[in-house]
Amino acid sequence: MKEELVAALVKLERDEVLGMVTQRIEAGEDPLGILEDCRQGMTAVGDLLQQGDYFLAELLLSAEIFKGAVAILQPHLAKSHSSQLRAKVVLATLKGDIHDLGKNILATLLQAQGFEVHDLGVDVPPPLVLEKVKEIRPEFVGFSALITTAFASMKEAADLLQQAGLRNGLKLMIGGGVTTPIVKDYVGADFQTLDAMEGVNYCLNVVGGR
Ligand code: B12
């Protein structure tokens, strides 16, 4: 089933992908497992782009199919395990980067766990992050990056927060396909992951018994 879903997404077979997602969720499968298969399909689409077999049109189509799959999974991902407000999280995809599928999934999963999410959107200028952190006073800030040119924006935003004396008591996490532990150190973040649920668990661990 897993391989079939990945393959259908790579072949950009919209109806097949959405049909399989619906079938698997109706059979009671964990929505996170289905989501991970879709993410792997997207990674494979990216590889085909890099090899020159796919172009931007295919990339756009794959993103639309992925969004359709997430729309089916969303109500199941969003089933709240907690009505308690745990902490505030500011999320953004920074300047130079417009990818937001992963960030949106993280937002849904955080909300399902009782976090108050302030999503600043995509292509966000670093000074806006500073302004919003001053205003919202979150416990967590999360940056999502899918292209390497966004690393400099992430560092700039982290430095602005540091210079303003706002890094104490604030946990900075980064994630998204191109991030690595090396990027985490470059940015000066506290946590890095390629898995949204790991990010949620990190936040839950930090807030602990709250
Ligand atoms: C879909 C896609 C697009 C869509 C984006 C649609 C959208 N609304 O997001 C469109 C078609 C618009 C697009 C455009 C471009 N893209 Co594009 N795209 C992709 C693709 C195929 C999939 C990315 C994706 O959404 N994956 C699925 C999500 C769910 O995975 P994810 O983001 O990793 O998120 C998971 C985790 O990482 C985590 N997570 C994500 N963020 C965060 C944040 C935190 C804090 C935490 C805790 C967790 C977390 O949660 C998610 C679930 O677990 C990738 C290929 C790849 N290998 O990733 C290329 C890719 C990212 N794109 C690429 C490129 C080059 C481009 C373009 C420049 C193409 C062009 N020539 O115009 C433009 C970029 C424009 C810009 N300035 O941003 C390159 C980047 C290369 C690089 N090294 O920088 C890639 C890697 C393709 C490739 N192999 O060349 N793209």
Tab-separated table of N, CA and C in Angstrom, residues 47-183:
chain	number	residue	atom	x	y	z
A	47	ASP	N	13.439	14.813	-6.498
A	47	ASP	CA	14.611	14.159	-7.109
A	47	ASP	C	14.488	14.165	-8.632
A	48	LEU	N	13.253	13.926	-9.131
A	48	LEU	CA	13.039	13.913	-10.592
A	48	LEU	C	13.275	15.308	-11.185
A	49	LEU	N	12.928	16.333	-10.385
A	49	LEU	CA	13.168	17.713	-10.830
A	49	LEU	C	14.673	17.947	-10.969
A	50	GLN	N	15.377	17.489	-9.952
A	50	GLN	CA	16.829	17.684	-9.934
A	50	GLN	C	17.515	16.964	-11.099
A	51	GLN	N	16.959	15.775	-11.446
A	51	GLN	CA	17.534	15.002	-12.566
A	51	GLN	C	17.128	15.567	-13.926
A	52	GLY	N	16.216	16.536	-13.933
A	52	GLY	CA	15.773	17.124	-15.194
A	52	GLY	C	14.642	16.367	-15.862
A	53	ASP	N	14.050	15.381	-15.143
A	53	ASP	CA	12.937	14.619	-15.722
A	53	ASP	C	11.605	15.332	-15.518
A	54	TYR	N	11.504	16.124	-14.430
A	54	TYR	CA	10.303	16.909	-14.147
A	54	TYR	C	10.662	18.390	-14.163
A	55	PHE	N	9.634	19.221	-14.406
A	55	PHE	CA	9.837	20.670	-14.413
A	55	PHE	C	8.878	21.315	-13.417
A	56	LEU	N	8.830	22.652	-13.412
A	56	LEU	CA	8.021	23.354	-12.422
A	56	LEU	C	6.545	22.965	-12.486
A	57	ALA	N	6.037	22.709	-13.702
A	57	ALA	CA	4.621	22.339	-13.849
A	57	ALA	C	4.312	21.073	-13.043
A	58	GLU	N	5.204	20.091	-13.116
A	58	GLU	CA	4.994	18.834	-12.379
A	58	GLU	C	5.077	19.086	-10.872
A	59	LEU	N	5.988	19.994	-10.505
A	59	LEU	CA	6.165	20.326	-9.087
A	59	LEU	C	4.885	20.942	-8.529
A	60	LEU	N	4.312	21.851	-9.315
A	60	LEU	CA	3.076	22.525	-8.893
A	60	LEU	C	1.934	21.522	-8.762
A	61	LEU	N	1.858	20.616	-9.745
A	61	LEU	CA	0.794	19.614	-9.718
A	61	LEU	C	0.953	18.706	-8.499
A	62	SER	N	2.188	18.307	-8.215
A	62	SER	CA	2.412	17.428	-7.054
A	62	SER	C	1.987	18.144	-5.775
A	63	ALA	N	2.261	19.459	-5.710
A	63	ALA	CA	1.889	20.221	-4.506
A	63	ALA	C	0.370	20.260	-4.357
A	64	GLU	N	-0.342	20.393	-5.471
A	64	GLU	CA	-1.815	20.412	-5.411
A	64	GLU	C	-2.358	19.060	-4.938
A	65	ILE	N	-1.762	17.978	-5.448
A	65	ILE	CA	-2.214	16.635	-5.039
A	65	ILE	C	-1.931	16.438	-3.545
A	66	PHE	N	-0.746	16.885	-3.126
A	66	PHE	CA	-0.373	16.754	-1.707
A	66	PHE	C	-1.367	17.514	-0.822
A	67	LYS	N	-1.733	18.731	-1.275
A	67	LYS	CA	-2.697	19.522	-0.497
A	67	LYS	C	-4.034	18.788	-0.390
A	68	GLY	N	-4.447	18.127	-1.485
A	68	GLY	CA	-5.695	17.357	-1.474
A	68	GLY	C	-5.617	16.223	-0.459
A	69	ALA	N	-4.453	15.565	-0.410
A	69	ALA	CA	-4.276	14.460	0.553
A	69	ALA	C	-4.333	15.004	1.987
A	70	VAL	N	-3.672	16.142	2.209
A	70	VAL	CA	-3.678	16.734	3.563
A	70	VAL	C	-5.094	17.137	3.959
A	71	ALA	N	-5.881	17.625	2.983
A	71	ALA	CA	-7.260	18.030	3.293
A	71	ALA	C	-8.074	16.829	3.787
A	72	ILE	N	-7.801	15.658	3.229
A	72	ILE	CA	-8.500	14.446	3.692
A	72	ILE	C	-8.015	14.056	5.092
A	73	LEU	N	-6.696	14.204	5.309
A	73	LEU	CA	-6.112	13.760	6.587
A	73	LEU	C	-6.344	14.756	7.724
A	74	GLN	N	-6.496	16.032	7.348
A	74	GLN	CA	-6.547	17.133	8.340
A	74	GLN	C	-7.493	16.879	9.530
A	75	PRO	N	-8.770	16.515	9.281
A	75	PRO	CA	-9.662	16.312	10.435
A	75	PRO	C	-9.153	15.234	11.389
A	76	HIS	N	-8.426	14.251	10.837
A	76	HIS	CA	-7.918	13.157	11.678
A	76	HIS	C	-6.652	13.589	12.411
A	77	LEU	N	-5.834	14.418	11.729
A	77	LEU	CA	-4.618	14.941	12.373
A	77	LEU	C	-4.986	15.919	13.482
A	78	ALA	N	-6.072	16.646	13.244
A	78	ALA	CA	-6.434	17.740	14.141
A	78	ALA	C	-7.251	17.299	15.341
A	79	LYS	N	-7.551	15.992	15.428
A	79	LYS	CA	-8.334	15.517	16.575
A	79	LYS	C	-7.582	15.867	17.846
A	80	SER	N	-8.153	16.742	18.615
A	80	SER	CA	-7.420	17.289	19.757
A	80	SER	C	-7.323	16.290	20.897
A	81	HIS	N	-6.109	16.179	21.402
A	81	HIS	CA	-5.906	15.336	22.583
A	81	HIS	C	-5.934	16.208	23.832
A	82	SER	N	-6.020	17.516	23.630
A	82	SER	CA	-5.930	18.410	24.778
A	82	SER	C	-6.663	19.708	24.487
A	83	SER	N	-7.442	20.155	25.433
A	83	SER	CA	-8.126	21.420	25.237
A	83	SER	C	-7.367	22.513	26.013
A	84	GLN	N	-6.304	22.086	26.701
A	84	GLN	CA	-5.545	22.980	27.555
A	84	GLN	C	-4.563	23.810	26.718
A	85	LEU	N	-4.486	25.124	26.960
A	85	LEU	CA	-3.509	25.936	26.233
A	85	LEU	C	-2.134	25.693	26.839
A	86	ARG	N	-1.230	25.133	26.026
A	86	ARG	CA	0.068	24.770	26.578
A	86	ARG	C	1.084	25.899	26.460
A	87	ALA	N	1.156	26.536	25.275
A	87	ALA	CA	2.129	27.615	25.058
A	87	ALA	C	1.857	28.236	23.695
A	88	LYS	N	2.534	29.368	23.441
A	88	LYS	CA	2.353	30.035	22.142
A	88	LYS	C	3.542	29.730	21.220
A	89	VAL	N	3.240	29.536	19.951
A	89	VAL	CA	4.272	29.229	18.960
A	89	VAL	C	4.106	30.170	17.764
A	90	VAL	N	5.199	30.805	17.368
A	90	VAL	CA	5.203	31.608	16.144
A	90	VAL	C	5.910	30.797	15.059
A	91	LEU	N	5.249	30.630	13.913
A	91	LEU	CA	5.841	29.866	12.809
A	91	LEU	C	6.031	30.760	11.586
A	92	ALA	N	7.066	30.484	10.801
A	92	ALA	CA	7.267	31.244	9.562
A	92	ALA	C	8.167	30.481	8.592
A	93	THR	N	7.910	30.712	7.322
A	93	THR	CA	8.866	30.365	6.270
A	93	THR	C	9.482	31.707	5.885
A	94	LEU	N	10.812	31.792	5.941
A	94	LEU	CA	11.430	33.117	5.847
A	94	LEU	C	11.755	33.561	4.426
A	95	LYS	N	12.154	34.803	4.360
A	95	LYS	CA	12.432	35.501	3.096
A	95	LYS	C	13.230	34.638	2.120
A	96	GLY	N	12.761	34.579	0.886
A	96	GLY	CA	13.446	33.804	-0.141
A	96	GLY	C	12.842	32.424	-0.344
A	97	ASP	N	11.904	32.057	0.506
A	97	ASP	CA	11.334	30.708	0.463
A	97	ASP	C	9.800	30.781	0.521
A	98	ILE	N	9.141	30.092	-0.419
A	98	ILE	CA	7.667	30.131	-0.412
A	98	ILE	C	7.045	28.758	-0.140
A	99	HIS	N	7.871	27.774	0.204
A	99	HIS	CA	7.327	26.442	0.500
A	99	HIS	C	6.617	26.468	1.856
A	100	ASP	N	5.402	25.923	1.893
A	100	ASP	CA	4.701	25.967	3.190
A	100	ASP	C	3.926	24.707	3.550
A	101	LEU	N	4.043	23.649	2.743
A	101	LEU	CA	3.227	22.455	3.027
A	101	LEU	C	3.606	21.858	4.388
A	102	GLY	N	4.903	21.739	4.646
A	102	GLY	CA	5.370	21.155	5.912
A	102	GLY	C	5.021	22.037	7.105
A	103	LYS	N	5.205	23.335	6.935
A	103	LYS	CA	4.881	24.285	8.024
A	103	LYS	C	3.402	24.190	8.392
A	104	ASN	N	2.551	24.067	7.383
A	104	ASN	CA	1.112	24.002	7.648
A	104	ASN	C	0.735	22.727	8.413
A	105	ILE	N	1.431	21.644	8.099
A	105	ILE	CA	1.180	20.390	8.822
A	105	ILE	C	1.602	20.547	10.285
A	106	LEU	N	2.779	21.149	10.481
A	106	LEU	CA	3.248	21.376	11.857
A	106	LEU	C	2.229	22.212	12.628
A	107	ALA	N	1.692	23.241	11.991
A	107	ALA	CA	0.712	24.114	12.657
A	107	ALA	C	-0.505	23.300	13.102
A	108	THR	N	-1.006	22.439	12.211
A	108	THR	CA	-2.173	21.607	12.550
A	108	THR	C	-1.876	20.697	13.736
A	109	LEU	N	-0.696	20.047	13.692
A	109	LEU	CA	-0.357	19.095	14.759
A	109	LEU	C	-0.143	19.809	16.094
A	110	LEU	N	0.438	21.003	16.057
A	110	LEU	CA	0.640	21.767	17.306
A	110	LEU	C	-0.709	22.173	17.898
A	111	GLN	N	-1.602	22.661	17.025
A	111	GLN	CA	-2.928	23.070	17.505
A	111	GLN	C	-3.669	21.890	18.125
A	112	ALA	N	-3.488	20.707	17.511
A	112	ALA	CA	-4.155	19.505	18.039
A	112	ALA	C	-3.676	19.180	19.445
A	113	GLN	N	-2.477	19.635	19.780
A	113	GLN	CA	-1.922	19.363	21.115
A	113	GLN	C	-2.113	20.540	22.062
A	114	GLY	N	-2.922	21.500	21.673
A	114	GLY	CA	-3.258	22.590	22.595
A	114	GLY	C	-2.340	23.799	22.519
A	115	PHE	N	-1.484	23.888	21.512
A	115	PHE	CA	-0.618	25.067	21.371
A	115	PHE	C	-1.364	26.153	20.591
A	116	GLU	N	-1.080	27.406	20.949
A	116	GLU	CA	-1.661	28.532	20.213
A	116	GLU	C	-0.656	28.918	19.121
A	117	VAL	N	-1.054	28.732	17.864
A	117	VAL	CA	-0.114	28.932	16.755
A	117	VAL	C	-0.367	30.257	16.047
A	118	HIS	N	0.698	31.026	15.876
A	118	HIS	CA	0.634	32.267	15.095
A	118	HIS	C	1.499	32.040	13.858
A	119	ASP	N	0.848	31.824	12.725
A	119	ASP	CA	1.568	31.516	11.489
A	119	ASP	C	1.771	32.802	10.689
A	120	LEU	N	3.016	33.193	10.503
A	120	LEU	CA	3.303	34.454	9.799
A	120	LEU	C	3.318	34.280	8.283
A	121	GLY	N	3.214	33.028	7.810
A	121	GLY	CA	3.140	32.796	6.365
A	121	GLY	C	4.490	32.492	5.735
A	122	VAL	N	4.633	32.871	4.451
A	122	VAL	CA	5.862	32.553	3.706
A	122	VAL	C	6.578	33.832	3.270
A	123	ASP	N	7.839	33.673	2.887
A	123	ASP	CA	8.646	34.806	2.401
A	123	ASP	C	8.646	35.954	3.440
A	124	VAL	N	8.745	35.583	4.686
A	124	VAL	CA	8.614	36.553	5.783
A	124	VAL	C	9.959	37.263	6.033
A	125	PRO	N	9.992	38.590	6.017
A	125	PRO	CA	11.242	39.296	6.298
A	125	PRO	C	11.636	39.139	7.771
A	126	PRO	N	12.904	38.864	8.065
A	126	PRO	CA	13.323	38.649	9.459
A	126	PRO	C	12.871	39.749	10.442
A	127	PRO	N	12.885	41.049	10.068
A	127	PRO	CA	12.435	42.055	11.044
A	127	PRO	C	10.979	41.855	11.488
A	128	LEU	N	10.156	41.258	10.605
A	128	LEU	CA	8.752	41.020	10.980
A	128	LEU	C	8.660	39.954	12.091
A	129	VAL	N	9.594	38.991	12.044
A	129	VAL	CA	9.619	37.967	13.098
A	129	VAL	C	9.875	38.649	14.445
A	130	LEU	N	10.868	39.546	14.451
A	130	LEU	CA	11.201	40.265	15.689
A	130	LEU	C	9.985	41.030	16.206
A	131	GLU	N	9.347	41.751	15.289
A	131	GLU	CA	8.173	42.547	15.664
A	131	GLU	C	7.077	41.665	16.275
A	132	LYS	N	6.809	40.527	15.636
A	132	LYS	CA	5.729	39.636	16.096
A	132	LYS	C	6.088	38.959	17.422
A	133	VAL	N	7.371	38.617	17.586
A	133	VAL	CA	7.780	37.988	18.858
A	133	VAL	C	7.630	38.988	20.007
A	134	LYS	N	7.959	40.256	19.740
A	134	LYS	CA	7.777	41.297	20.765
A	134	LYS	C	6.309	41.410	21.148
A	135	GLU	N	5.450	41.315	20.130
A	135	GLU	CA	4.016	41.500	20.345
A	135	GLU	C	3.360	40.269	21.001
A	136	ILE	N	3.713	39.077	20.494
A	136	ILE	CA	3.003	37.858	20.918
A	136	ILE	C	3.640	37.219	22.156
A	137	ARG	N	4.948	37.425	22.333
A	137	ARG	CA	5.708	36.819	23.438
A	137	ARG	C	5.523	35.297	23.497
A	138	PRO	N	5.885	34.599	22.414
A	138	PRO	CA	5.705	33.150	22.400
A	138	PRO	C	6.801	32.433	23.200
A	139	GLU	N	6.538	31.183	23.556
A	139	GLU	CA	7.560	30.339	24.189
A	139	GLU	C	8.420	29.653	23.115
A	140	PHE	N	7.847	29.505	21.892
A	140	PHE	CA	8.562	28.821	20.802
A	140	PHE	C	8.456	29.633	19.508
A	141	VAL	N	9.566	29.579	18.735
A	141	VAL	CA	9.529	30.109	17.372
A	141	VAL	C	10.005	28.973	16.467
A	142	GLY	N	9.285	28.739	15.350
A	142	GLY	CA	9.683	27.683	14.427
A	142	GLY	C	9.853	28.217	13.019
A	143	PHE	N	11.009	27.927	12.422
A	143	PHE	CA	11.244	28.323	11.031
A	143	PHE	C	11.256	27.081	10.157
A	144	SER	N	10.566	27.163	9.020
A	144	SER	CA	10.558	26.061	8.068
A	144	SER	C	11.351	26.479	6.838
A	145	ALA	N	12.241	25.602	6.354
A	145	ALA	CA	13.038	25.954	5.170
A	145	ALA	C	13.108	24.793	4.199
A	146	LEU	N	12.838	25.081	2.946
A	146	LEU	CA	12.946	24.066	1.897
A	146	LEU	C	13.979	24.445	0.849
A	147	ILE	N	14.447	25.697	0.883
A	147	ILE	CA	15.546	26.018	-0.030
A	147	ILE	C	16.690	26.635	0.764
A	148	THR	N	17.885	26.290	0.301
A	148	THR	CA	19.091	26.623	1.066
A	148	THR	C	19.297	28.136	1.199
A	149	THR	N	18.774	28.901	0.260
A	149	THR	CA	18.953	30.354	0.343
A	149	THR	C	18.238	30.949	1.558
A	150	ALA	N	17.307	30.179	2.148
A	150	ALA	CA	16.585	30.686	3.324
A	150	ALA	C	17.421	30.574	4.610
A	151	PHE	N	18.559	29.861	4.539
A	151	PHE	CA	19.376	29.714	5.755
A	151	PHE	C	19.828	31.080	6.289
A	152	ALA	N	20.241	31.943	5.354
A	152	ALA	CA	20.730	33.263	5.775
A	152	ALA	C	19.607	34.057	6.461
A	153	SER	N	18.383	33.934	5.943
A	153	SER	CA	17.242	34.630	6.564
A	153	SER	C	16.977	34.092	7.962
A	154	MET	N	17.126	32.768	8.122
A	154	MET	CA	16.885	32.172	9.450
A	154	MET	C	17.922	32.691	10.444
A	155	LYS	N	19.175	32.761	9.987
A	155	LYS	CA	20.228	33.266	10.887
A	155	LYS	C	19.966	34.730	11.229
A	156	GLU	N	19.588	35.494	10.216
A	156	GLU	CA	19.318	36.923	10.449
A	156	GLU	C	18.205	37.098	11.497
A	157	ALA	N	17.136	36.326	11.351
A	157	ALA	CA	16.020	36.438	12.300
A	157	ALA	C	16.465	36.019	13.700
A	158	ALA	N	17.242	34.932	13.780
A	158	ALA	CA	17.722	34.468	15.096
A	158	ALA	C	18.620	35.519	15.735
A	159	ASP	N	19.493	36.144	14.928
A	159	ASP	CA	20.394	37.177	15.452
A	159	ASP	C	19.608	38.390	15.942
A	160	LEU	N	18.569	38.757	15.201
A	160	LEU	CA	17.742	39.906	15.620
A	160	LEU	C	17.084	39.629	16.979
A	161	LEU	N	16.620	38.394	17.157
A	161	LEU	CA	15.987	38.032	18.437
A	161	LEU	C	17.017	38.078	19.564
A	162	GLN	N	18.216	37.591	19.259
A	162	GLN	CA	19.310	37.587	20.248
A	162	GLN	C	19.680	39.022	20.650
A	163	GLN	N	19.882	39.861	19.625
A	163	GLN	CA	20.276	41.253	19.892
A	163	GLN	C	19.225	42.012	20.699
A	164	ALA	N	17.955	41.637	20.502
A	164	ALA	CA	16.876	42.322	21.225
A	164	ALA	C	16.682	41.730	22.629
A	165	GLY	N	17.533	40.742	22.979
A	165	GLY	CA	17.445	40.136	24.306
A	165	GLY	C	16.220	39.248	24.473
A	166	LEU	N	15.719	38.713	23.333
A	166	LEU	CA	14.482	37.930	23.411
A	166	LEU	C	14.715	36.412	23.312
A	167	ARG	N	16.001	35.991	23.308
A	167	ARG	CA	16.260	34.557	23.133
A	167	ARG	C	16.125	33.784	24.445
A	168	ASN	N	16.272	34.490	25.596
A	168	ASN	CA	16.143	33.808	26.885
A	168	ASN	C	14.703	33.371	27.099
A	169	GLY	N	14.520	32.119	27.407
A	169	GLY	CA	13.168	31.624	27.648
A	169	GLY	C	12.396	31.372	26.362
A	170	LEU	N	13.080	31.501	25.230
A	170	LEU	CA	12.430	31.263	23.934
A	170	LEU	C	13.165	30.117	23.243
A	171	LYS	N	12.444	29.083	22.865
A	171	LYS	CA	13.074	27.967	22.159
A	171	LYS	C	12.865	28.149	20.661
A	172	LEU	N	13.988	28.065	19.921
A	172	LEU	CA	13.933	28.245	18.479
A	172	LEU	C	14.126	26.892	17.795
A	173	MET	N	13.149	26.484	17.002
A	173	MET	CA	13.282	25.207	16.286
A	173	MET	C	13.240	25.448	14.787
A	174	ILE	N	13.959	24.603	14.063
A	174	ILE	CA	13.932	24.697	12.606
A	174	ILE	C	13.614	23.323	12.025
A	175	GLY	N	13.002	23.316	10.839
A	175	GLY	CA	12.688	22.064	10.183
A	175	GLY	C	12.439	22.307	8.710
A	176	GLY	N	12.149	21.217	7.992
A	176	GLY	CA	11.948	21.326	6.541
A	176	GLY	C	13.084	20.638	5.821
A	177	GLY	N	12.726	20.066	4.654
A	177	GLY	CA	13.606	19.204	3.868
A	177	GLY	C	15.095	19.476	3.811
A	178	VAL	N	15.516	20.737	3.763
A	178	VAL	CA	16.952	20.998	3.566
A	178	VAL	C	17.698	21.279	4.868
A	179	THR	N	17.017	21.230	6.006
A	179	THR	CA	17.711	21.559	7.265
A	179	THR	C	18.475	20.346	7.795
A	180	THR	N	19.562	20.621	8.495
A	180	THR	CA	20.413	19.580	9.086
A	180	THR	C	20.911	20.089	10.445
A	181	PRO	N	21.541	19.221	11.250
A	181	PRO	CA	22.114	19.693	12.520
A	181	PRO	C	23.153	20.806	12.293
A	182	ILE	N	23.850	20.769	11.162
A	182	ILE	CA	24.855	21.812	10.875
A	182	ILE	C	24.154	23.164	10.690
A	183	VAL	N	23.019	23.141	9.993
A	183	VAL	CA	22.246	24.378	9.795
A	183	VAL	C	21.725	24.879	11.153
